[in-house]
Coordinates of C-alpha atoms in Angstrom, one line a residue:
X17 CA 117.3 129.4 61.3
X18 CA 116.0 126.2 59.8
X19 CA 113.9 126.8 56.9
X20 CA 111.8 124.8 53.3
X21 CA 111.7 127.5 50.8
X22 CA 109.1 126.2 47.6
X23 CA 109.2 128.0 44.9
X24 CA 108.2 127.5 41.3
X25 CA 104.5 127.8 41.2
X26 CA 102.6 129.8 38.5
X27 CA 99.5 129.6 36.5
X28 CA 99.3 127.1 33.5
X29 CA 97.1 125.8 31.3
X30 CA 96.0 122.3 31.5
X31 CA 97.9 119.8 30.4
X32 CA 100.7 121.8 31.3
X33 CA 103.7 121.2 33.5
X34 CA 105.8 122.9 36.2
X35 CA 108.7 121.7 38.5
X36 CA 108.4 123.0 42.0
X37 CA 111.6 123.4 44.4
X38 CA 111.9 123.3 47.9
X39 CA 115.2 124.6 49.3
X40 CA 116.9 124.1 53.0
X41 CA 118.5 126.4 54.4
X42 CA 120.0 126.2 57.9
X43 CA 120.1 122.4 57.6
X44 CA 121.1 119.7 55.7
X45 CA 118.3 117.7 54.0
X46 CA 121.0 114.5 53.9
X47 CA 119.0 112.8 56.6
X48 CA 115.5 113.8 56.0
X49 CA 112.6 112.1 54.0
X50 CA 110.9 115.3 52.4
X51 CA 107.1 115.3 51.8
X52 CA 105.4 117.6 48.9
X53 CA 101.9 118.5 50.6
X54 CA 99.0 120.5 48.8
X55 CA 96.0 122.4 50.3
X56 CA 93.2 123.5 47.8
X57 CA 90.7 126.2 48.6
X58 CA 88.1 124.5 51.4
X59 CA 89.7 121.5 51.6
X60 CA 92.4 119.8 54.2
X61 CA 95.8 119.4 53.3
X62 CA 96.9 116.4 51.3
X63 CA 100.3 114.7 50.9
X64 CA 101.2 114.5 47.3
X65 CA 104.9 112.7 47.0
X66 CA 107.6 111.9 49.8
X67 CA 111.1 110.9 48.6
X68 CA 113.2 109.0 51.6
X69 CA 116.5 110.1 52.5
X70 CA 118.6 106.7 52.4
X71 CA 117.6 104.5 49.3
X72 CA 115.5 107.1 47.3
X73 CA 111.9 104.9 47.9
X74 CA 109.2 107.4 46.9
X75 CA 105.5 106.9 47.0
X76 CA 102.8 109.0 45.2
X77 CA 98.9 109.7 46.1
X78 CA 96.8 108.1 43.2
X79 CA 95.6 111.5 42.0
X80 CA 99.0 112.4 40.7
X81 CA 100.8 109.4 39.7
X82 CA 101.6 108.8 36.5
X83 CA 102.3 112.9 36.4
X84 CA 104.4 114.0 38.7
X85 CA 107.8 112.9 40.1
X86 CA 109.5 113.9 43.3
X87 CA 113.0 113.8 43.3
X88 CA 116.2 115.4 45.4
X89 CA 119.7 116.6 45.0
X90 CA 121.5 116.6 47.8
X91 CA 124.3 118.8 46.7
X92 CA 122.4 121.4 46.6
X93 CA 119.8 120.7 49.2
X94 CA 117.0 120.5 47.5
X95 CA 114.1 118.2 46.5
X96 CA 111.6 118.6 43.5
X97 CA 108.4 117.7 42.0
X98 CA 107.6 117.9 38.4
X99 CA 104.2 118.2 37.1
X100 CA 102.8 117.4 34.1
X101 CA 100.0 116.9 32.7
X102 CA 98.2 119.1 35.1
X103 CA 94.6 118.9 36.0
X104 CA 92.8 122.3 37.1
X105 CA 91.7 120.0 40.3
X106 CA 95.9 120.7 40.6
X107 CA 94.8 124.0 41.7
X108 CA 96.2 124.5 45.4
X109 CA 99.0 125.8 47.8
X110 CA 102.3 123.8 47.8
X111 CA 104.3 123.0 50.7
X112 CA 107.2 120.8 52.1
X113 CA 108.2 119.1 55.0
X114 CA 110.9 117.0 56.2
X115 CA 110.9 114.4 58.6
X116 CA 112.9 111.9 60.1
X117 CA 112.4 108.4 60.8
X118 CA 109.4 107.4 58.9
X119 CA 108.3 105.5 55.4
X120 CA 107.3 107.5 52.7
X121 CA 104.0 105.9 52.7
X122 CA 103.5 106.9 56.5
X123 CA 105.0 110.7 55.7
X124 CA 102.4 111.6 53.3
X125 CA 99.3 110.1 54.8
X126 CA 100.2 111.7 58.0
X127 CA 98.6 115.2 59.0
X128 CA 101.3 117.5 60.5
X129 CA 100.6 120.4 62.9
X130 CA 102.3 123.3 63.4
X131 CA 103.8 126.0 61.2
X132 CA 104.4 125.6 57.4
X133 CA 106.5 127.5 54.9
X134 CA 104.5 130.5 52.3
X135 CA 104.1 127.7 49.9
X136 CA 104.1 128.1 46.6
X137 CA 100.7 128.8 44.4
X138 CA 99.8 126.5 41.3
X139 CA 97.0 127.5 39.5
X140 CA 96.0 125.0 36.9
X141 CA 93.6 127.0 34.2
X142 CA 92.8 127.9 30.9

């Protein structure tokens, strides 16, 4: 079965930091650009940072950047994002996604349908 597993979430204080993992399993992340989305309470799901699969481009929404960094290790098929300096606005769901055959600019503006992972909770408060 073909299957993103994030993990790593929590509750922290602001100005805090977490690194978040999403894991394959089934499949080989090699060949996939990978996409950190977010959904906060009453609001639509945002992309946050995509990493590319061949020559490690990445591209970050302005809210976050400067804070976090996405980054992957293919040996163990996984891709991360680190968070610091985290904002209680932070506050949301988690979820990855792979995809094939686009920029990471296009992969995180673009609004996917159809089933996500659990996610992973970050709760950014004092």
């Amino acid at each position: 079965q073909l299957q993103l597993v994030e993990s790593g979430g929590g509750l922290v204080q602001p100005g805090g930091s977490l690194r978040l993992s999403c894991a394959a399993s089934g499949f080989s992340l090699d060949h996939y650009a990978i996409g950190w989305f977010r959904q906060a309470p009453g609001k639509e799901r945002e992309g946050v940072s995509c990493i590319s699969s061949s020559d490690g481009s990445t591209y970050y929404a302005d809210s976050v950047k400067g804070r976090f960094t996405i980054s992957r290790n293919n040996a163990k098929n996984t891709v991360y994002l680190q968070m610091n300096s985290l904002k209680p606005e932070d506050t949301a769901v988690y979820y990855c996604r792979a995809d094939t055959l686009i920029t990471v600019q296009a992969m995180c503006v673009t609004y996917y349908f159809g089933s996500w992972g659990q996610g992973t909770q970050v709760t950014v408060s004092s």
